[in-house]
Amino acid sequence: MATKLLLTFAICRLLVTVGLTLDPTELLLLGVDGQLSFDPTDVETASLDFGLLTRAAPPLAVLHPASAQDIAQLVKTAYGSNFGFTVSARGHGHSINGQTQPANGVVVQMSGSKLRASGRIRKPAEPRVWPGERYVDVWGGELWIDVLRSTLEYGLAPKSWTDYLYLSVGGTLSNAGISGQAFNHGPQISNVHELDVVTGKGDLLTCSEEQNSELFHAVLGGLGQFGIITRARISLEPAPQKVRWIRVLYSNFWAFTRDQEYLISLHAQTGSQKFDYVEGFVIVDEGLINNWRSSFFSPRNPVKISSLDPNGGVLYCLEITKNYQESTASTIDKEVESLLKKLNFIPATVFTTDLLYVDFLDRVHKAELKLRSKGLWEVPHPWLNLFVPKSKIADFDKGVFKGILGNKTSGPILIYPMNKNKWDHRSSAVTPDEDVFYLVALLRSALDNGEETHSLEYLTDQNRQILRFCDDAGINAKQYLPHYTTHEEWMDHFGNKWDWFYKMKMEFDPRHILASGQQIFTPSFLSSTKMAASWR
């Protein structure tokens, strides 16, 4: 009786939601080993993301796949449908602008599947480590924290990371995946041997440098436009046991960026002659210097801007680490001292702590738990991430850090350089056309605390000001985790890659079924012939 009621409810909901644009039996008779859910809680969750900036119409259903074949069956059904529906993969729901929310479609819940919790239905494979070959095969919805835990059992770890590990493998590989190791190892997309991908035609294909290479390069950094990553083979290296975590402060932007650029130029040196991680952040608000990104400055060693810069100006923090084993701990002091003496930070502003490697990598999650306990995590996040050419970073500092932002912000502002030669130009990822470029990440949270400068409206308007300044000043910045709403903006973003990008879309997702929330292509069943032609 309960099953019949649920089926009746599902049919009624589909008819009400999509009218005559979809035959309900196409979904209800899908036939998968996983679970196709119409549960209101599932549907509601899938209509939200970390950004909390947009609220899309609820999806038609949520698929909890038991295998890549489940996903292929769903996409193949969508591709062959006379009416059509879209399909979007969702990992941990950490997108900002509704990128994983489908228009008139189905969400594939890749991470945190109910199937794993229940244990009653066949579930996606757990990570499989190949210690001799130094790689690991992982499900596309696996979280990086679980990849780390699996590989550490063999004394190994992936080479390149993101700052936050509760993100899905497929999600970060669809963008790039960057952190302070990128100057040395490149982004995460530069550390992949092989992928299994479900294309927009419902084909399940294995791809690599040698096999289906066009699909391989298109999917990496491809914003989900060409396929859903169901398996990734990730490169590994021996994992260190401990990390020396160091922060030093600057009041001079030129000295700060010169030192950062010097440190990333050492990428070809041996391990003892370079740091393993290079990042940094900007301090425009004294309250932010002792925030979650810099918690070891306080409470025993609180830092005040006024004590370091009598003019109350902007400060810059260089954040670096040195990995080591317990057996080599006796040499770490000498190695660090040798590297630090070549830098030009403010004297007596060296802040150091030693911790386990896993604790360093998982540092942001610990801060997340604190913010959740205070109700400060599930709030709108109007984040803005930009790649800024090295030649324009001083202009950006003057116009944004010392200009538009004033002396108030509501979240960390990261800044660190990367080497372009560590990025594979054949991938879909877009970077500035200079040998060195910077990530500038304004990771602000909108708070309903009565302060205008913390409001969503204020921060969103400030983001618009920053983008307008970049255009007016000829900064030629590229958005990372890009968000655009017009065809012209996307063409400008991809630049000379656009024609190739469009060609790959026509080959692997000709009906524009996948990742419609990115707003790059309009699903063919929603667009007229005239509109489709205008995309050429």
XYZ file of C-alpha atoms in Angstrom:
536
model
C 0.000 0.000 0.000
C 2.814 2.433 0.962
C 4.637 1.679 -2.292
C 1.502 2.408 -4.351
C 0.963 5.687 -2.505
C 4.583 6.734 -3.107
C 4.312 5.859 -6.802
C 1.066 7.825 -7.128
C 2.643 10.798 -5.380
C 5.674 10.657 -7.658
C 3.550 10.571 -10.822
C 1.394 13.473 -9.637
C 4.428 15.513 -8.713
C 6.084 14.935 -12.077
C 2.945 15.924 -13.947
C 2.480 19.074 -11.874
C 6.148 20.029 -12.057
C 6.877 19.527 -15.730
C 3.473 19.525 -17.349
C 3.733 17.894 -20.767
C 7.532 18.275 -21.170
C 8.308 14.838 -19.758
C 6.720 11.435 -19.821
C 6.715 10.432 -16.098
C 7.268 6.773 -16.917
C 10.692 7.631 -18.352
C 11.890 8.170 -14.797
C 9.610 5.857 -12.867
C 10.556 2.882 -15.019
C 14.254 3.746 -15.167
C 15.407 0.478 -13.607
C 18.572 1.130 -11.589
C 20.341 -0.747 -8.805
C 20.511 2.413 -6.729
C 17.602 4.561 -5.633
C 15.650 7.134 -7.604
C 14.220 9.312 -4.869
C 11.216 11.633 -4.975
C 11.443 12.210 -1.231
C 10.739 15.897 -0.479
C 13.756 16.103 1.841
C 16.092 14.767 -0.855
C 14.621 17.071 -3.460
C 14.856 20.099 -1.160
C 18.494 19.395 -0.278
C 19.416 19.052 -3.942
C 17.938 22.475 -4.704
C 20.400 24.202 -2.351
C 24.166 24.634 -2.288
C 26.880 26.103 -0.080
C 26.572 29.547 -1.615
C 22.909 29.943 -0.621
C 22.779 32.708 -3.229
C 20.254 31.126 -5.566
C 17.304 28.848 -5.011
C 16.400 26.872 -8.078
C 13.129 25.093 -8.704
C 13.329 21.659 -7.079
C 14.656 18.895 -9.332
C 12.279 16.239 -10.597
C 14.093 13.539 -8.636
C 17.394 12.616 -7.017
C 19.339 9.547 -8.103
C 21.483 7.817 -5.495
C 23.559 5.643 -7.818
C 24.904 2.239 -6.906
C 27.303 2.262 -9.853
C 28.438 4.106 -12.934
C 25.964 2.001 -14.906
C 23.090 3.604 -12.979
C 24.262 7.035 -14.085
C 24.748 5.874 -17.662
C 21.212 4.491 -17.711
C 19.792 7.786 -16.455
C 21.700 9.923 -18.959
C 20.946 7.537 -21.826
C 17.247 7.841 -20.965
C 17.498 11.628 -20.984
C 19.387 11.607 -24.284
C 16.830 9.381 -25.967
C 13.790 11.079 -24.505
C 11.309 12.627 -26.908
C 10.610 15.314 -24.328
C 13.995 15.696 -22.662
C 15.282 16.400 -19.150
C 18.621 17.552 -17.786
C 21.042 15.743 -15.474
C 23.439 17.340 -12.998
C 25.982 15.650 -10.747
C 26.136 16.903 -7.165
C 28.978 16.096 -4.808
C 29.094 17.661 -1.361
C 26.958 20.579 -2.537
C 29.775 23.112 -2.252
C 29.038 25.122 -5.394
C 28.328 28.824 -4.935
C 25.944 29.942 -7.675
C 23.638 26.992 -8.285
C 25.974 25.270 -10.742
C 24.721 21.795 -9.757
C 21.034 22.702 -9.904
C 19.432 21.365 -13.099
C 16.702 23.062 -15.068
C 13.803 20.632 -15.354
C 16.004 17.681 -14.475
C 17.435 15.045 -12.169
C 20.270 15.456 -9.670
C 22.762 12.603 -9.329
C 23.822 12.623 -5.687
C 27.410 11.409 -6.006
C 28.536 11.949 -2.399
C 27.058 10.931 0.935
C 24.785 8.397 -0.700
C 22.012 6.837 1.331
C 23.126 3.556 -0.157
C 26.362 3.652 1.774
C 24.522 4.419 4.981
C 21.959 1.676 4.593
C 24.287 -1.050 3.378
C 21.279 -2.860 1.895
C 21.842 -2.022 -1.745
C 24.954 -2.410 -3.884
C 27.034 0.727 -3.547
C 29.855 2.445 -5.472
C 33.309 0.971 -4.949
C 35.518 2.120 -2.082
C 38.941 3.636 -2.924
C 41.444 1.068 -4.172
C 45.101 1.888 -3.592
C 47.834 0.524 -5.852
C 50.938 1.056 -3.696
C 53.445 -0.282 -6.246
C 52.133 1.949 -9.029
C 51.497 4.833 -6.619
C 47.976 5.661 -7.627
C 44.476 5.217 -6.237
C 41.185 4.512 -8.033
C 38.285 6.398 -6.461
C 34.561 6.883 -7.078
C 33.767 10.305 -8.517
C 31.685 11.188 -5.477
C 34.372 10.218 -2.962
C 35.358 13.050 -0.642
C 39.045 13.963 -0.600
C 39.190 13.418 3.159
C 38.246 9.767 2.591
C 40.767 9.447 -0.230
C 43.416 10.708 2.190
C 42.421 8.264 4.904
C 42.523 5.354 2.452
C 45.923 6.195 1.005
C 47.551 6.952 4.372
C 47.028 3.305 5.296
C 49.759 2.609 2.726
C 51.941 5.564 3.694
C 50.890 7.424 0.542
C 48.886 10.544 -0.274
C 47.767 12.549 -3.322
C 50.229 15.252 -4.375
C 47.904 18.208 -4.879
C 45.069 19.352 -2.634
C 42.339 21.857 -1.995
C 42.288 23.750 1.311
C 39.011 22.055 2.265
C 38.871 18.253 2.009
C 35.108 17.708 2.248
C 34.737 18.172 -1.494
C 34.118 15.439 -4.056
C 36.816 14.189 -6.390
C 34.608 14.698 -9.435
C 33.695 18.188 -8.290
C 37.228 19.515 -7.911
C 38.457 17.791 -11.081
C 35.634 19.482 -12.998
C 37.128 22.829 -11.975
C 40.868 22.397 -11.290
C 41.486 21.788 -7.590
C 44.071 24.171 -6.161
C 45.900 24.892 -2.946
C 49.393 25.816 -1.815
C 50.936 22.732 -3.439
C 49.873 23.807 -6.959
C 53.065 25.795 -7.603
C 55.009 22.545 -7.292
C 52.687 19.746 -8.445
C 50.169 21.739 -10.436
C 46.417 21.630 -9.742
C 44.651 18.367 -9.026
C 43.715 18.031 -12.714
C 47.442 17.761 -13.495
C 47.719 14.687 -11.272
C 45.180 12.340 -12.870
C 46.156 9.210 -14.812
C 42.748 8.020 -15.977
C 39.013 8.674 -15.757
C 35.757 6.811 -16.254
C 33.170 9.238 -17.614
C 29.476 9.042 -18.485
C 29.023 11.353 -21.469
C 25.914 13.333 -22.355
C 24.912 10.482 -24.679
C 24.915 7.988 -21.805
C 28.131 6.276 -22.927
C 30.432 5.052 -20.140
C 33.980 5.587 -21.415
C 37.449 5.151 -19.954
C 39.765 7.974 -20.964
C 43.384 8.950 -20.433
C 46.324 10.465 -22.323
C 46.341 7.382 -24.540
C 42.642 6.466 -24.737
C 39.822 8.872 -25.659
C 42.301 11.657 -24.987
C 40.058 14.482 -26.243
C 37.381 13.555 -23.705
C 40.023 13.185 -20.975
C 41.365 16.708 -21.446
C 37.925 18.233 -21.993
C 36.470 16.785 -18.785
C 39.382 18.011 -16.625
C 38.386 21.549 -15.707
C 35.348 21.185 -17.986
C 32.711 22.374 -15.484
C 30.746 19.145 -15.935
C 29.884 19.981 -19.556
C 31.092 16.817 -21.262
C 30.513 14.031 -18.795
C 30.054 12.898 -15.212
C 33.258 11.568 -13.641
C 32.502 8.196 -12.062
C 36.076 7.056 -11.417
C 39.409 8.860 -11.209
C 42.884 7.384 -10.980
C 44.889 9.820 -8.832
C 48.675 10.031 -8.615
C 50.235 9.433 -5.176
C 53.515 10.123 -3.401
C 54.994 9.040 -0.052
C 53.117 10.875 2.699
C 55.077 12.914 5.251
C 54.285 12.385 8.899
C 54.510 15.970 10.097
C 54.384 19.567 8.899
C 56.189 22.703 10.061
C 53.555 25.418 9.512
C 54.945 28.949 9.323
C 53.465 32.407 8.898
C 55.316 35.673 8.491
C 53.921 39.172 8.012
C 54.577 42.002 5.562
C 53.426 45.597 5.345
C 54.959 46.080 1.881
C 53.054 44.416 -0.965
C 56.027 44.455 -3.336
C 58.211 42.591 -0.817
C 55.392 40.135 -0.120
C 54.788 39.219 -3.763
C 58.497 39.183 -4.603
C 59.072 36.623 -1.848
C 56.092 34.531 -2.916
C 57.297 34.519 -6.515
C 60.819 33.607 -5.412
C 59.540 30.658 -3.387
C 57.462 29.209 -6.228
C 60.467 29.586 -8.578
C 62.191 26.896 -6.496
C 59.769 24.199 -7.671
C 62.497 22.288 -9.529
C 64.808 22.162 -6.512
C 65.210 19.156 -4.240
C 62.880 18.790 -1.278
C 65.283 20.302 1.245
C 65.704 23.477 -0.820
C 62.063 24.538 -1.131
C 58.881 24.795 0.858
C 56.127 22.285 0.114
C 53.231 24.718 0.303
C 53.055 28.440 -0.488
C 49.943 30.508 0.144
C 49.141 33.849 1.698
C 46.326 36.102 2.755
C 45.482 39.776 3.018
C 44.549 41.477 6.277
C 42.453 44.606 5.797
C 40.497 44.248 9.032
C 42.216 43.828 12.394
C 39.501 41.424 13.481
C 40.372 39.136 10.580
C 44.017 38.689 11.530
C 42.950 36.371 14.333
C 40.250 34.579 12.371
C 39.819 30.927 11.440
C 42.588 31.138 8.841
C 45.091 32.377 11.405
C 43.956 30.850 14.663
C 47.435 30.034 15.915
C 48.185 33.773 16.201
C 45.859 33.851 19.215
C 44.949 33.888 22.032
C 48.470 33.646 23.427
C 50.032 35.692 20.621
C 47.375 38.107 19.348
C 48.590 40.337 16.531
C 47.486 43.924 16.046
C 47.810 45.747 12.751
C 48.538 49.008 14.555
C 51.579 47.478 16.246
C 53.084 46.513 12.883
C 51.923 49.360 10.655
C 51.426 52.671 12.494
C 49.393 53.949 9.540
C 46.823 51.192 10.017
C 47.299 49.971 6.466
C 46.937 46.581 4.862
C 49.056 43.668 6.047
C 49.975 40.540 4.102
C 50.661 37.136 5.579
C 52.888 34.598 3.832
C 51.877 31.053 4.763
C 54.365 28.255 4.080
C 54.988 24.689 5.195
C 57.796 22.180 5.263
C 56.926 18.487 5.313
C 59.099 16.035 7.190
C 59.318 12.566 8.687
C 59.951 11.892 12.349
C 63.290 10.401 11.298
C 64.385 13.685 9.653
C 63.104 16.053 12.355
C 66.668 16.920 13.373
C 67.306 18.693 10.041
C 64.041 20.607 9.681
C 65.159 23.654 11.703
C 68.232 24.152 9.521
C 66.272 23.758 6.272
C 63.608 26.238 7.340
C 66.150 28.754 8.616
C 68.053 28.594 5.336
C 64.924 29.392 3.342
C 63.559 32.071 5.685
C 66.785 34.104 5.758
C 66.288 34.910 2.065
C 62.893 36.531 2.714
C 62.089 40.143 3.621
C 59.223 39.921 6.111
C 58.759 42.151 9.145
C 61.327 41.094 11.756
C 59.989 39.242 14.796
C 56.765 38.208 13.021
C 57.561 34.531 12.537
C 54.760 32.306 13.861
C 55.430 28.567 13.803
C 53.681 25.387 14.810
C 54.296 21.693 14.145
C 51.448 19.249 13.596
C 50.574 15.965 11.944
C 50.283 16.031 8.145
C 46.654 14.912 8.225
C 45.798 17.630 10.749
C 47.322 20.310 8.542
C 45.441 19.132 5.459
C 42.179 18.937 7.421
C 42.648 22.300 9.167
C 39.662 24.063 7.572
C 37.226 21.340 8.670
C 38.136 21.966 12.291
C 37.314 25.622 11.760
C 34.073 24.587 10.051
C 32.946 22.727 13.160
C 33.521 25.837 15.281
C 31.588 28.019 12.853
C 28.735 25.506 12.709
C 28.496 25.558 16.501
C 27.996 29.335 16.331
C 25.519 29.212 13.428
C 28.000 30.934 11.120
C 28.513 28.205 8.498
C 25.150 27.804 6.790
C 24.918 31.436 5.703
C 25.168 32.986 2.214
C 28.683 32.889 0.751
C 29.137 35.481 -2.013
C 32.620 34.190 -2.838
C 34.673 35.610 -5.666
C 37.734 33.727 -6.963
C 39.977 35.321 -9.569
C 43.158 34.412 -11.406
C 45.125 37.658 -11.749
C 48.181 37.984 -14.038
C 51.468 38.664 -12.257
C 51.935 41.883 -14.245
C 48.684 43.298 -12.843
C 48.736 42.100 -9.241
C 50.125 45.415 -7.917
C 47.311 47.283 -9.695
C 44.826 44.889 -8.100
C 46.329 45.524 -4.663
C 46.043 49.286 -5.076
C 42.537 49.240 -6.511
C 40.950 46.482 -4.412
C 42.870 45.689 -1.209
C 43.739 49.338 -0.566
C 40.693 50.745 -2.352
C 37.348 49.039 -2.812
C 37.515 46.870 0.328
C 38.202 49.750 2.707
C 39.122 48.387 6.138
C 36.209 46.011 6.556
C 35.574 42.551 5.211
C 33.795 39.455 6.446
C 36.005 36.531 5.596
C 39.481 35.471 4.516
C 41.120 36.915 1.408
C 43.655 34.483 -0.010
C 46.415 35.446 -2.410
C 49.155 33.236 -3.794
C 50.984 32.698 -7.100
C 51.158 29.625 -9.318
C 53.342 28.520 -12.208
C 51.455 28.238 -15.494
C 53.798 25.503 -16.753
C 52.343 23.196 -14.095
C 48.946 23.419 -15.828
C 48.169 21.314 -18.890
C 47.044 23.709 -21.626
C 45.029 20.891 -23.221
C 42.541 20.841 -20.318
C 39.398 22.981 -20.297
C 40.674 25.084 -17.377
C 41.274 28.744 -18.207
C 44.174 30.765 -16.768
C 45.764 34.128 -17.614
C 48.304 34.131 -20.421
C 51.380 34.769 -18.263
C 54.018 32.438 -16.812
C 52.964 33.320 -13.255
C 49.480 34.251 -12.102
C 47.833 34.713 -8.712
C 44.755 33.279 -7.122
C 42.848 35.994 -5.277
C 39.990 34.417 -3.340
C 37.564 36.624 -1.447
C 35.879 34.054 0.789
C 33.323 36.256 2.504
C 30.224 35.288 4.465
C 27.079 37.393 4.544
C 25.835 37.830 8.099
C 22.513 39.153 9.295
C 24.042 41.021 12.229
C 22.891 44.555 11.501
C 26.230 45.668 10.017
C 25.792 46.948 6.466
C 29.292 45.848 5.416
C 28.411 42.232 6.298
C 25.140 42.126 4.382
C 24.652 40.029 1.264
C 23.600 43.056 -0.754
C 26.723 45.006 0.242
C 29.142 42.140 -0.475
C 27.485 41.254 -3.794
C 27.685 44.871 -4.892
C 31.332 44.969 -3.827
C 32.045 41.902 -5.977
C 30.497 43.722 -8.925
C 32.712 46.729 -8.197
C 35.802 44.514 -8.170
C 34.912 42.906 -11.499
C 34.152 46.311 -13.002
C 37.491 47.643 -11.744
C 39.291 44.683 -13.341
C 37.618 45.420 -16.669
C 38.266 49.174 -16.513
C 41.905 48.749 -15.439
C 42.673 46.079 -18.029
C 43.558 43.507 -15.374
C 42.499 40.624 -17.669
C 41.560 38.459 -14.704
C 39.891 35.085 -15.196
C 37.259 33.798 -12.820
C 38.029 30.527 -11.066
C 34.829 28.605 -10.292
C 33.336 30.939 -12.912
C 29.807 32.279 -12.903
C 28.371 34.072 -15.927
C 24.850 34.438 -17.241
C 25.312 35.414 -20.883
C 26.716 33.693 -23.944
C 29.058 36.610 -24.626
C 30.557 36.443 -21.125
C 31.277 32.726 -21.461
C 32.874 33.211 -24.873
C 35.073 35.939 -23.428
C 35.988 33.716 -20.476
C 37.164 30.832 -22.651
C 38.794 33.107 -25.222
C 40.661 31.131 -27.877
C 39.499 27.872 -26.245
C 35.846 28.590 -27.014
C 35.675 27.026 -30.475
C 37.284 23.822 -29.172
C 35.057 23.857 -26.061
C 31.948 24.178 -28.221
C 33.133 21.390 -30.522
C 33.655 19.059 -27.549
C 30.161 19.909 -26.281
C 28.617 19.006 -29.617
C 30.526 15.728 -29.656
C 29.957 14.518 -26.102
C 26.726 16.255 -25.013
C 24.949 17.400 -28.174
C 21.554 17.835 -26.467
C 23.089 19.961 -23.698
C 21.768 17.628 -21.013
C 24.607 17.907 -18.507
C 25.364 20.598 -15.903
C 22.812 23.096 -17.207
C 23.136 25.059 -13.950
C 26.421 26.470 -15.237
C 24.324 28.421 -17.791
C 26.853 27.891 -20.569
C 24.515 26.055 -22.957
C 20.725 25.919 -23.155
C 19.289 22.374 -23.212
C 18.207 21.628 -26.777
C 14.660 20.735 -25.759
C 14.268 24.183 -24.175
C 15.769 26.216 -27.005
C 14.436 27.069 -30.430
C 16.318 26.308 -33.614
C 17.185 29.970 -33.893
C 18.656 30.065 -30.393
C 20.665 26.906 -30.992
C 22.099 28.346 -34.168
C 23.178 31.520 -32.378
C 25.621 29.524 -30.248
C 27.799 28.682 -33.230
